Amino acid sequence: MSENSGGRRPADPAAVTVDLVIFTIRGDELCVLLIERGNAPYRGRLALPGGYVRPGENLDEAARRELAEETGLDGRRLHLEQLRAYGDPDRDPRGRVVTVAYLALGPDLPVPVAGSDARAARWEAVGPLVSGTTSLAFDHADILRDALERARARLEYTTVAAAFCMEPFTVADLRKVYEVVWGAPLDPSNFRRKVTRAEGFLEPTGGRRVLEAGRPAALYRRGPAKALSPPLLRSGDQVSR
Amino acid sequence: MSENSGGRRPADPAAVTVDLVIFTIRGDELCVLLIERGNAPYRGRLALPGGYVRPGENLDEAARRELAEETGLDGRRLHLEQLRAYGDPDRDPRGRVVTVAYLALGPDLPVPVAGSDARAARWEAVGPLVSGTTSLAFDHADILRDALERARARLEYTTVAAAFCMEPFTVADLRKVYEVVWGAPLDPSNFRRKVTRAEGFLEPTGGRRVLEAGRPAALYRRGPAKALSPPLLRSGDQVSR
DNA sequence: CGGGTTAAAGTCAATACGACCTTTAAGGGG
DNA sequence: CCCCTTAAAGGTCGTATTGACTTTAACCCG
């Protein structure tokens, strides 16, 4: 902060961590990378990957480092943005631990390389996790829910959906991202019209992809545009609430 | 967090604070509440109000408490939302201090009651602060910039603009909020059509307000809607980038 | 070459929006 | 008391966007 009520009030020391919500699309499912905790508390329970912020490191750097450690890839290829901070006093039984959650989006990653440490990492489908019974460690279920909503909203107003696609990709690949993240089908024709006309979203590579059946699809790579305006709204987007 | 690389790596203890960006509209200006620092570092410099998160308190509670202390009002009347966390290792010369910034929006507040402590608080116009030469303490200029952009974006997709208005208010009052925050004039007629048709945004009180001149304006209070869809986009909203 | 399959492009009505104009309801001055 | 000013409220119209749907294109297979 900046001020402690005139310098009188002592700070309550806290540990600061970053936690990562790494989303990818595998098949027809939105998946998140989880680790199985090897230590107390919540030993054996699934949790989001994360770790302490190290001295001299800022929050983004810590998140980027953890991302690289957890995925095995250098995380420079993935979209990474801060979600928000979580600091309930009892969110960690060991004491005051404030975590800064990050949202990472990436194309289908090779395999959850067991991190540099010994924790077992694996992809889990998000659907059953948020609506279901599986309970995550700490407040990670809340974080996951918030991250999912953030990701869904980001698809509306930005071009990050392309971050889920391995280049080069087709319009159908991109549409599948929207359908999987939003959990609803989209009209293929209208979707194509929208994204191909959004300046800077897609750049044609000139190539085509031939599938087992059907007309070959044109291939694209990510364009320079970050924002998407007008937005691509979820159809049944509540008119109010 | 959740995990410290197997429990091996020690935490770097940090102080956790909340800082508040409290926006209001005074006359034709968007203003932010700033305090003049009475202690080192940055003694005498303007800074965002804020303070340490206390033991047993969560982040929202700390922000709500600081808000009440700084404005003198019970902050329950104001819109309050977390902006994001800032944690550069050198953002505070006293050591690692991670701050969680909050964005607060409220109607023209009576006067910056000197907080419970002795700090001098006052409203400052945002325009000169973000584009100008005045330098704030710590990284508060960055936080202010981010808060302004968040507020501008929130007006597009939500109904929080009404949080700036003292109830009851007129459509012109609400339009002025958009114009001041976005820094651009809006067409009165089209603006009315948009906001009055957005279900749940405005609730007519039945009353009218008679000004010095002109037809009396209908009075409204805030409706139950939180989201605004379709959004009310800033006219020159960049088509891409 | 004809059928199956998917991509890509086109049609059309409904809607939303920006620019602009007209009417309404007050107060004030002559 | 009528007219002028002022601002709210409501209407018009051309354009752009969207959603639902149809049509054409390109490739594989047998």
Coordinates of C-alpha atoms (C1' of nucleotides) in Angstrom, one line a residue:
Chain A
M1 CA 0.0 0.0 0.0
S2 CA 1.3 3.2 0.9
E3 CA 0.2 4.3 4.3
N4 CA -0.5 2.6 7.5
S5 CA -2.7 5.1 9.2
G6 CA 0.1 7.4 9.9
G7 CA 2.7 4.7 10.5
R8 CA 1.2 3.5 13.7
R9 CA -0.4 0.3 12.8
P10 CA 1.9 -2.7 12.3
A11 CA 1.5 -4.9 9.3
D12 CA 0.2 -8.4 9.6
P13 CA 2.9 -10.4 7.7
A14 CA 1.5 -12.6 5.0
A15 CA 2.8 -15.1 2.5
V16 CA 2.1 -14.2 -1.1
T17 CA 1.6 -16.8 -3.7
V18 CA 0.5 -17.1 -7.3
D19 CA -2.0 -19.7 -8.4
L20 CA -2.6 -20.6 -12.0
V21 CA -5.8 -21.5 -13.8
I22 CA -4.4 -23.0 -17.0
F23 CA -7.1 -23.7 -19.5
T24 CA -6.8 -25.7 -22.7
I25 CA -9.2 -27.5 -25.0
R26 CA -8.8 -31.2 -25.3
G27 CA -11.2 -32.9 -27.7
D28 CA -14.7 -31.5 -26.8
E29 CA -13.8 -30.4 -23.3
L30 CA -12.4 -27.4 -21.6
C31 CA -9.7 -28.6 -19.3
V32 CA -7.8 -27.2 -16.5
L33 CA -4.4 -28.2 -15.2
L34 CA -4.5 -29.5 -11.7
I35 CA -2.0 -31.0 -9.4
E36 CA -2.5 -33.6 -6.7
R37 CA -1.1 -32.2 -3.4
G38 CA 1.6 -34.2 -1.9
N39 CA 1.7 -32.3 1.4
A40 CA -0.6 -31.2 4.2
P41 CA -2.9 -29.4 4.2
Y42 CA -5.3 -31.0 1.7
R43 CA -2.8 -33.8 1.1
G44 CA -4.0 -35.9 -1.9
R45 CA -6.6 -33.3 -2.9
L46 CA -6.6 -31.7 -6.3
A47 CA -5.4 -28.1 -6.4
L48 CA -4.4 -25.4 -8.8
P49 CA -0.7 -25.2 -9.5
G50 CA 1.1 -22.3 -7.9
G51 CA 3.8 -21.3 -5.6
Y52 CA 5.3 -18.6 -3.5
V53 CA 6.4 -15.3 -5.1
R54 CA 10.2 -15.2 -4.7
P55 CA 12.2 -12.2 -3.5
G56 CA 12.9 -9.8 -6.3
E57 CA 10.2 -11.2 -8.5
N58 CA 7.1 -9.3 -9.5
L59 CA 3.7 -11.0 -9.7
D60 CA 3.7 -11.4 -13.4
E61 CA 7.2 -12.9 -13.4
A62 CA 6.2 -15.4 -10.7
A63 CA 3.2 -16.5 -12.6
R64 CA 5.2 -16.8 -15.8
R65 CA 7.8 -18.9 -14.0
E66 CA 5.3 -21.2 -12.4
L67 CA 3.6 -21.6 -15.8
A68 CA 6.9 -22.7 -17.3
E69 CA 7.6 -25.0 -14.4
E70 CA 4.1 -26.6 -14.5
T71 CA 3.6 -27.0 -18.2
G72 CA 7.2 -27.8 -19.1
L73 CA 6.9 -25.3 -21.9
D74 CA 8.3 -21.9 -21.8
G75 CA 5.1 -20.1 -21.1
R76 CA 5.8 -17.3 -23.6
R77 CA 3.5 -19.0 -26.0
L78 CA 0.5 -18.9 -23.7
H79 CA -1.8 -16.0 -23.0
L80 CA -1.4 -15.0 -19.3
E81 CA -3.4 -12.4 -17.4
Q82 CA -4.0 -11.6 -13.8
L83 CA -7.4 -12.7 -12.6
R84 CA -7.6 -11.2 -9.1
A85 CA -6.3 -11.6 -5.5
Y86 CA -7.8 -13.9 -2.9
G87 CA -7.1 -13.2 0.7
D88 CA -9.6 -14.6 3.1
P89 CA -7.9 -14.9 6.4
D90 CA -8.8 -18.6 6.7
R91 CA -8.3 -19.7 3.2
D92 CA -5.1 -21.5 4.2
P93 CA -4.9 -23.2 7.6
R94 CA -1.2 -22.5 7.9
G95 CA -1.8 -18.8 8.3
R96 CA -2.4 -15.7 6.2
V97 CA -1.7 -16.5 2.6
V98 CA -2.7 -14.1 0.0
T99 CA -2.8 -15.5 -3.5
V100 CA -2.9 -13.7 -6.8
A101 CA -4.6 -15.9 -9.3
Y102 CA -3.7 -15.9 -13.0
L103 CA -5.6 -17.1 -16.0
A104 CA -3.6 -18.8 -18.7
L105 CA -5.0 -20.0 -22.0
G106 CA -3.1 -22.2 -24.4
P107 CA -3.5 -24.7 -27.3
D108 CA -3.8 -28.4 -26.5
L109 CA -0.6 -28.8 -24.6
P110 CA 1.5 -32.0 -25.2
V111 CA 1.0 -33.5 -21.8
P112 CA 1.1 -32.2 -18.3
V113 CA 4.8 -32.7 -17.8
A114 CA 5.3 -33.5 -14.2
G115 CA 6.6 -30.2 -13.0
S116 CA 10.1 -29.7 -11.9
D117 CA 8.9 -31.0 -8.5
A118 CA 7.4 -34.3 -7.8
R119 CA 3.8 -33.3 -8.0
A120 CA 1.5 -35.2 -10.3
A121 CA -0.1 -32.9 -12.7
R122 CA -3.0 -33.7 -15.0
W123 CA -5.8 -32.2 -17.1
E124 CA -9.3 -32.3 -15.7
A125 CA -12.5 -31.4 -17.5
V126 CA -13.8 -28.1 -16.1
G127 CA -17.5 -28.9 -16.4
P128 CA -17.7 -31.5 -13.7
L129 CA -15.5 -29.5 -11.5
V130 CA -17.6 -26.3 -11.4
S131 CA -21.0 -27.9 -11.4
G132 CA -20.1 -31.0 -9.6
T133 CA -19.1 -32.6 -6.5
T134 CA -15.3 -32.8 -6.8
S135 CA -13.9 -30.4 -4.2
L136 CA -10.6 -28.7 -4.7
A137 CA -8.1 -27.7 -2.0
F138 CA -8.3 -24.3 -0.4
D139 CA -10.6 -21.8 -2.2
H140 CA -9.5 -23.1 -5.5
A141 CA -13.1 -24.0 -6.5
D142 CA -14.0 -20.3 -6.2
I143 CA -10.9 -19.3 -8.2
L144 CA -11.7 -21.8 -10.9
R145 CA -15.3 -20.5 -11.1
D146 CA -14.1 -16.9 -11.4
A147 CA -11.5 -17.9 -14.0
L148 CA -14.1 -19.7 -16.1
E149 CA -16.4 -16.7 -16.1
R150 CA -13.5 -14.4 -17.0
A151 CA -12.5 -16.6 -19.8
R152 CA -16.0 -16.7 -21.1
A153 CA -16.3 -13.0 -21.0
R154 CA -12.9 -12.5 -22.6
L155 CA -14.1 -14.4 -25.7
E156 CA -16.8 -11.9 -26.2
Y157 CA -14.7 -8.8 -26.3
T158 CA -11.2 -9.9 -27.2
T159 CA -9.5 -12.2 -29.7
V160 CA -7.9 -14.5 -27.0
A161 CA -9.9 -17.4 -28.3
A162 CA -7.2 -17.8 -30.9
A163 CA -4.8 -18.5 -28.0
F164 CA -6.4 -21.9 -27.6
C165 CA -5.6 -22.8 -31.2
M166 CA -2.4 -24.3 -32.5
E167 CA -1.3 -22.4 -35.6
P168 CA -2.3 -22.6 -38.3
F169 CA -6.0 -23.2 -37.6
T170 CA -9.3 -23.1 -39.3
V171 CA -12.4 -21.1 -38.7
A172 CA -14.0 -24.3 -37.5
D173 CA -11.2 -24.8 -35.0
L174 CA -11.8 -21.3 -33.6
R175 CA -15.6 -21.9 -33.5
K176 CA -15.0 -25.0 -31.5
V177 CA -13.2 -23.0 -28.9
Y178 CA -16.2 -20.7 -28.5
E179 CA -18.6 -23.6 -28.4
V180 CA -16.6 -25.5 -25.8
V181 CA -15.9 -22.5 -23.5
W182 CA -19.4 -21.2 -23.7
G183 CA -21.0 -24.6 -23.8
A184 CA -23.4 -23.8 -26.6
P185 CA -23.4 -24.4 -30.3
L186 CA -22.9 -21.5 -32.7
D187 CA -24.1 -21.0 -36.3
P188 CA -21.1 -21.9 -38.4
S189 CA -22.0 -19.4 -41.2
N190 CA -22.7 -16.4 -39.0
F191 CA -19.6 -17.2 -36.9
R192 CA -17.4 -17.2 -40.0
R193 CA -18.8 -13.9 -41.3
K194 CA -18.1 -12.3 -37.9
V195 CA -14.6 -13.4 -37.3
T196 CA -13.3 -13.1 -40.9
R197 CA -14.6 -9.5 -41.1
A198 CA -13.2 -8.5 -37.7
E199 CA -10.1 -6.7 -38.8
G200 CA -6.9 -8.1 -37.4
F201 CA -8.4 -11.2 -35.8
L202 CA -7.4 -13.7 -38.5
E203 CA -4.6 -13.7 -41.0
P204 CA -5.0 -16.1 -44.0
T205 CA -1.9 -18.2 -44.4
G206 CA -3.0 -19.2 -47.9
G207 CA -2.8 -22.8 -47.0
R208 CA -5.7 -25.3 -46.7
R209 CA -6.4 -28.2 -44.5
V210 CA -7.8 -31.3 -46.0
L211 CA -9.8 -33.5 -43.7
E212 CA -11.1 -37.0 -44.2
A213 CA -14.2 -35.6 -45.7
G214 CA -15.6 -32.3 -47.0
R215 CA -14.2 -29.2 -48.7
P216 CA -10.8 -28.2 -47.5
A217 CA -10.7 -25.4 -45.0
A218 CA -8.6 -22.3 -45.3
L219 CA -5.9 -21.9 -42.7
Y220 CA -5.3 -18.8 -40.6
R221 CA -2.9 -17.5 -37.9
R222 CA -3.6 -15.0 -35.2
G223 CA -3.8 -11.4 -36.3
P224 CA -2.5 -8.4 -34.4
A225 CA -5.9 -7.3 -33.0
K226 CA -6.4 -7.8 -29.3
A227 CA -9.8 -6.3 -28.9
L228 CA -12.9 -7.4 -30.7
S229 CA -15.4 -4.7 -31.5
P230 CA -18.2 -5.0 -31.9
P231 CA -18.2 -7.9 -29.5
L232 CA -19.2 -11.4 -30.2
L233 CA -21.9 -11.8 -27.6
R234 CA -23.1 -15.0 -26.2
S235 CA -26.5 -15.5 -27.7
G236 CA -28.6 -15.8 -24.6
D237 CA -26.6 -13.2 -22.9
Q238 CA -28.9 -12.0 -20.2
V239 CA -30.3 -8.6 -21.1
S240 CA -29.9 -7.6 -17.5
R241 CA -29.6 -9.1 -14.0
Chain B
M1 CA -1.6 -20.3 -2.3
S2 CA -1.6 -23.9 -2.1
E3 CA 1.8 -25.4 -2.6
N4 CA 5.3 -24.3 -2.2
S5 CA 7.1 -26.6 -4.5
G6 CA 6.6 -29.5 -2.1
G7 CA 7.0 -27.5 1.1
R8 CA 10.6 -26.9 0.6
R9 CA 10.8 -23.3 -0.4
P10 CA 10.3 -20.8 2.4
A11 CA 7.9 -17.9 1.9
D12 CA 9.1 -14.4 1.5
P13 CA 7.0 -12.5 4.1
A14 CA 5.2 -9.5 2.7
A15 CA 2.9 -6.8 4.0
V16 CA -0.5 -6.8 2.4
T17 CA -2.4 -3.6 1.9
V18 CA -5.5 -2.3 0.1
D19 CA -5.5 0.9 -1.8
L20 CA -8.6 2.6 -3.0
V21 CA -9.4 4.5 -6.1
I22 CA -12.5 6.4 -5.2
F23 CA -14.1 8.1 -8.1
T24 CA -16.8 10.7 -8.0
I25 CA -18.1 13.3 -10.3
R26 CA -17.9 16.9 -9.2
G27 CA -19.2 19.5 -11.6
D28 CA -17.8 18.5 -15.0
E29 CA -14.8 16.6 -13.7
L30 CA -14.1 13.1 -12.8
C31 CA -12.4 13.3 -9.4
V32 CA -10.4 10.9 -7.3
L33 CA -9.9 11.0 -3.6
L34 CA -6.2 11.5 -2.7
I35 CA -4.4 12.0 0.6
E36 CA -1.3 13.9 1.3
R37 CA 1.3 11.6 2.9
G38 CA 2.4 12.6 6.3
N39 CA 5.2 10.1 6.7
A40 CA 8.2 8.8 4.7
P41 CA 8.4 7.5 2.2
Y42 CA 7.0 10.0 -0.3
R43 CA 6.2 12.4 2.6
G44 CA 4.1 15.3 1.3
R45 CA 3.3 13.5 -1.9
L46 CA -0.2 12.7 -3.0
A47 CA -1.2 9.1 -2.8
L48 CA -4.3 6.8 -2.9
P49 CA -5.9 6.2 0.4
G50 CA -5.3 2.7 1.8
G51 CA -4.0 0.7 4.6
Y52 CA -2.9 -2.6 5.9
V53 CA -5.2 -5.5 5.9
R54 CA -5.8 -6.4 9.5
P55 CA -5.7 -9.9 11.0
G56 CA -8.9 -11.7 10.6
E57 CA -10.1 -9.4 7.9
N58 CA -10.6 -10.4 4.2
L59 CA -9.6 -8.2 1.4
D60 CA -13.1 -6.9 0.7
E61 CA -13.7 -6.1 4.3
A62 CA -10.4 -4.2 4.5
A63 CA -11.4 -2.2 1.5
R64 CA -14.8 -1.5 2.8
R65 CA -13.4 -0.4 6.2
E66 CA -10.8 1.9 4.6
L67 CA -13.5 3.3 2.4
A68 CA -15.6 4.1 5.4
E69 CA -12.6 5.6 7.2
E70 CA -11.6 7.8 4.3
T71 CA -15.0 9.0 3.1
G72 CA -16.6 9.3 6.5
L73 CA -19.6 7.7 5.0
D74 CA -20.4 4.1 5.6
G75 CA -19.3 2.8 2.3
R76 CA -22.3 0.5 1.9
R77 CA -23.8 3.1 -0.5
L78 CA -20.8 3.0 -2.8
H79 CA -20.0 0.5 -5.5
L80 CA -16.8 -1.3 -4.6
E81 CA -15.0 -3.9 -6.6
Q82 CA -11.5 -5.3 -6.7
L83 CA -9.3 -3.9 -9.4
R84 CA -6.2 -6.1 -9.2
A85 CA -3.1 -6.8 -7.2
Y86 CA 0.2 -4.9 -7.6
G87 CA 3.3 -6.5 -6.3
D88 CA 6.5 -5.2 -7.9
P89 CA 9.3 -6.0 -5.5
D90 CA 10.5 -2.4 -5.4
R91 CA 7.1 -0.6 -5.4
D92 CA 7.6 0.3 -1.7
P93 CA 11.1 1.2 -0.5
R94 CA 10.3 -0.3 2.9
G95 CA 10.2 -3.8 1.6
R96 CA 7.9 -6.2 -0.1
V97 CA 4.4 -4.7 0.1
V98 CA 1.7 -6.3 -2.1
T99 CA -1.3 -4.1 -2.5
V100 CA -4.8 -5.1 -3.7
A101 CA -6.3 -2.1 -5.4
Y102 CA -10.1 -1.5 -5.3
L103 CA -12.2 0.7 -7.4
A104 CA -15.0 2.6 -5.7
L105 CA -17.7 4.7 -7.4
G106 CA -20.0 7.1 -5.7
P107 CA -22.2 10.1 -6.1
D108 CA -20.7 13.5 -5.3
L109 CA -19.7 13.0 -1.7
P110 CA -20.2 15.7 0.8
V111 CA -16.6 16.6 1.3
P112 CA -13.5 14.5 1.9
V113 CA -13.9 14.3 5.6
A114 CA -10.4 14.1 7.0
G115 CA -10.2 10.5 7.8
S116 CA -10.1 9.0 11.2
D117 CA -6.4 9.7 11.1
A118 CA -4.8 13.0 10.6
R119 CA -4.2 12.8 6.9
A120 CA -5.4 15.6 4.7
A121 CA -7.7 14.1 2.1
R122 CA -9.0 15.9 -1.0
W123 CA -10.6 15.5 -4.4
E124 CA -8.4 15.9 -7.4
A125 CA -9.4 16.0 -11.0
V126 CA -8.4 12.8 -12.8
G127 CA -7.6 14.3 -16.2
P128 CA -4.5 16.2 -15.2
L129 CA -3.3 13.4 -13.1
V130 CA -3.2 10.7 -15.7
S131 CA -2.1 12.8 -18.7
G132 CA -0.1 15.3 -16.7
T133 CA 2.9 15.9 -14.7
T134 CA 1.7 15.5 -11.1
S135 CA 3.4 12.4 -9.8
L136 CA 1.8 10.2 -7.2
A137 CA 3.5 8.2 -4.5
F138 CA 4.6 4.6 -5.1
D139 CA 3.0 3.1 -8.3
H140 CA -0.2 4.9 -7.6
A141 CA -0.2 6.6 -11.0
D142 CA -0.3 3.1 -12.6
I143 CA -3.1 2.0 -10.4
L144 CA -5.0 5.2 -11.2
R145 CA -4.6 4.6 -14.9
D146 CA -5.8 1.1 -14.6
A147 CA -8.7 2.1 -12.5
L148 CA -9.8 4.7 -15.0
E149 CA -9.7 2.3 -17.8
R150 CA -11.6 -0.2 -15.8
A151 CA -14.3 2.4 -14.9
R152 CA -14.6 3.4 -18.6
A153 CA -15.0 -0.2 -19.6
R154 CA -17.5 -0.9 -16.8
L155 CA -19.8 1.8 -18.2
E156 CA -20.0 0.0 -21.4
Y157 CA -21.2 -3.3 -20.2
T158 CA -22.8 -2.7 -16.8
T159 CA -25.1 -0.3 -15.2
V160 CA -22.6 1.0 -12.6
A161 CA -22.8 4.5 -14.1
A162 CA -25.9 5.0 -11.9
A163 CA -23.7 4.5 -8.9
F164 CA -22.3 8.0 -9.6
C165 CA -25.8 9.5 -9.3
M166 CA -27.5 10.6 -6.2
E167 CA -31.0 9.2 -6.3
P168 CA -33.4 10.3 -7.7
F169 CA -31.6 11.3 -10.9
T170 CA -32.5 12.3 -14.4
V171 CA -31.4 10.8 -17.7
A172 CA -29.3 13.9 -18.3
D173 CA -27.6 13.3 -15.0
L174 CA -26.7 9.8 -16.1
R175 CA -25.6 11.0 -19.5
K176 CA -23.3 13.5 -17.8
V177 CA -21.6 10.6 -16.0
Y178 CA -20.9 8.8 -19.3
E179 CA -19.7 12.1 -20.9
V180 CA -17.4 12.9 -18.0
V181 CA -15.9 9.5 -17.6
W182 CA -15.4 8.9 -21.3
G183 CA -14.5 12.4 -22.0
A184 CA -16.7 12.7 -25.0
P185 CA -20.2 14.1 -25.7
L186 CA -23.1 11.8 -26.4
D187 CA -26.2 12.4 -28.4
P188 CA -28.9 13.1 -25.7
S189 CA -31.7 11.5 -27.7
N190 CA -30.0 8.3 -28.6
F191 CA -28.6 8.0 -25.1
R192 CA -32.1 8.3 -23.7
R193 CA -33.5 5.7 -26.1
K194 CA -30.7 3.3 -25.1
V195 CA -30.9 3.6 -21.3
T196 CA -34.6 3.8 -21.0
R197 CA -35.1 0.7 -23.1
A198 CA -32.4 -1.3 -21.3
E199 CA -34.6 -3.4 -19.0
G200 CA -33.8 -3.0 -15.3
F201 CA -31.4 -0.1 -15.7
L202 CA -33.8 2.8 -14.7
E203 CA -36.9 2.7 -12.6
P204 CA -39.2 5.8 -12.9
T205 CA -40.1 7.3 -9.6
G206 CA -43.0 9.2 -11.2
G207 CA -41.5 12.5 -10.0
R208 CA -40.1 15.3 -12.1
R209 CA -37.3 17.7 -11.6
V210 CA -37.9 21.3 -12.6
L211 CA -34.7 23.2 -13.6
E212 CA -34.2 26.9 -14.3
A213 CA -35.1 26.4 -17.8
G214 CA -36.6 23.8 -20.1
R215 CA -39.1 21.0 -19.8
P216 CA -39.0 19.2 -16.4
A217 CA -37.1 15.9 -16.5
A218 CA -38.4 12.6 -15.3
L219 CA -36.7 11.2 -12.2
Y220 CA -35.4 7.7 -11.9
R221 CA -33.8 5.4 -9.4
R222 CA -31.4 2.6 -10.0
G223 CA -33.0 -0.6 -11.3
P224 CA -32.1 -4.2 -10.5
A225 CA -30.0 -4.8 -13.6
K226 CA -26.3 -5.1 -13.2
A227 CA -25.3 -6.0 -16.7
L228 CA -26.1 -4.0 -19.8
S229 CA -26.6 -5.9 -23.0
P230 CA -26.3 -5.1 -25.7
P231 CA -23.5 -2.9 -24.4
L232 CA -23.3 0.9 -24.7
L233 CA -20.1 1.2 -26.6
R234 CA -17.8 4.2 -26.7
S235 CA -18.4 5.6 -30.2
G236 CA -14.8 5.5 -31.4
D237 CA -14.1 2.2 -29.8
Q238 CA -11.1 0.9 -31.7
V239 CA -12.2 -1.8 -34.0
S240 CA -9.2 -3.8 -33.2
R241 CA -5.7 -3.5 -31.6
Chain C
dC1 C1' -19.5 -39.8 -62.3
dG2 C1' -22.8 -39.5 -58.4
dG3 C1' -23.4 -39.3 -53.4
dG4 C1' -21.7 -37.8 -49.0
dT5 C1' -19.5 -34.3 -46.4
dT6 C1' -17.9 -30.0 -44.9
dA7 C1' -16.4 -25.2 -46.1
dA8 C1' -17.7 -21.0 -47.9
dA9 C1' -20.8 -17.7 -49.6
dG10 C1' -25.3 -15.6 -50.2
dT11 C1' -30.3 -14.2 -49.0
dC12 C1' -33.5 -11.8 -46.2
dA13 C1' -36.0 -10.1 -42.4
dA14 C1' -35.5 -8.1 -37.8
dT15 C1' -32.9 -5.2 -35.0
dA16 C1' -29.9 -1.6 -33.3
dC17 C1' -27.5 2.5 -34.1
dG18 C1' -26.0 7.3 -35.5
dA19 C1' -27.5 11.6 -37.3
dC20 C1' -31.0 14.6 -37.3
dC21 C1' -35.7 16.6 -36.7
dT22 C1' -40.2 17.7 -34.2
dT23 C1' -43.0 18.1 -30.3
dT24 C1' -43.7 19.0 -25.4
dA25 C1' -43.5 21.4 -21.0
dA26 C1' -41.8 24.4 -18.2
dG27 C1' -40.0 29.8 -17.0
dG28 C1' -39.3 34.6 -18.3
dG29 C1' -40.0 39.0 -20.7
dG30 C1' -42.5 42.3 -23.0
Chain D
dC1 C1' -51.3 36.8 -22.1
dC2 C1' -48.5 35.5 -25.9
dC3 C1' -44.0 34.5 -27.6
dC4 C1' -39.3 33.2 -26.9
dT5 C1' -35.8 30.3 -24.8
dT6 C1' -34.5 26.0 -23.0
dA7 C1' -34.1 21.3 -22.3
dA8 C1' -36.7 16.9 -22.2
dA9 C1' -39.0 13.5 -24.8
dG10 C1' -40.2 11.4 -28.8
dG11 C1' -40.0 10.4 -33.9
dT12 C1' -37.7 9.6 -38.6
dC13 C1' -34.6 7.5 -41.7
dG14 C1' -30.7 5.4 -43.8
dT15 C1' -27.0 2.2 -42.5
dA16 C1' -24.8 -1.6 -40.3
dT17 C1' -25.2 -5.9 -37.8
dT18 C1' -27.3 -10.0 -36.5
dG19 C1' -29.8 -14.5 -36.6
dA20 C1' -32.0 -18.0 -39.3
dC21 C1' -31.7 -20.2 -43.4
dT22 C1' -30.4 -21.5 -48.3
dT23 C1' -27.1 -22.2 -52.0
dT24 C1' -22.8 -23.1 -54.1
dA25 C1' -18.0 -25.0 -53.9
dA26 C1' -14.4 -28.4 -53.2
dC27 C1' -12.8 -32.7 -51.9
dC28 C1' -13.2 -38.0 -50.9
dC29 C1' -15.0 -42.4 -51.8
dG30 C1' -16.7 -46.1 -54.3

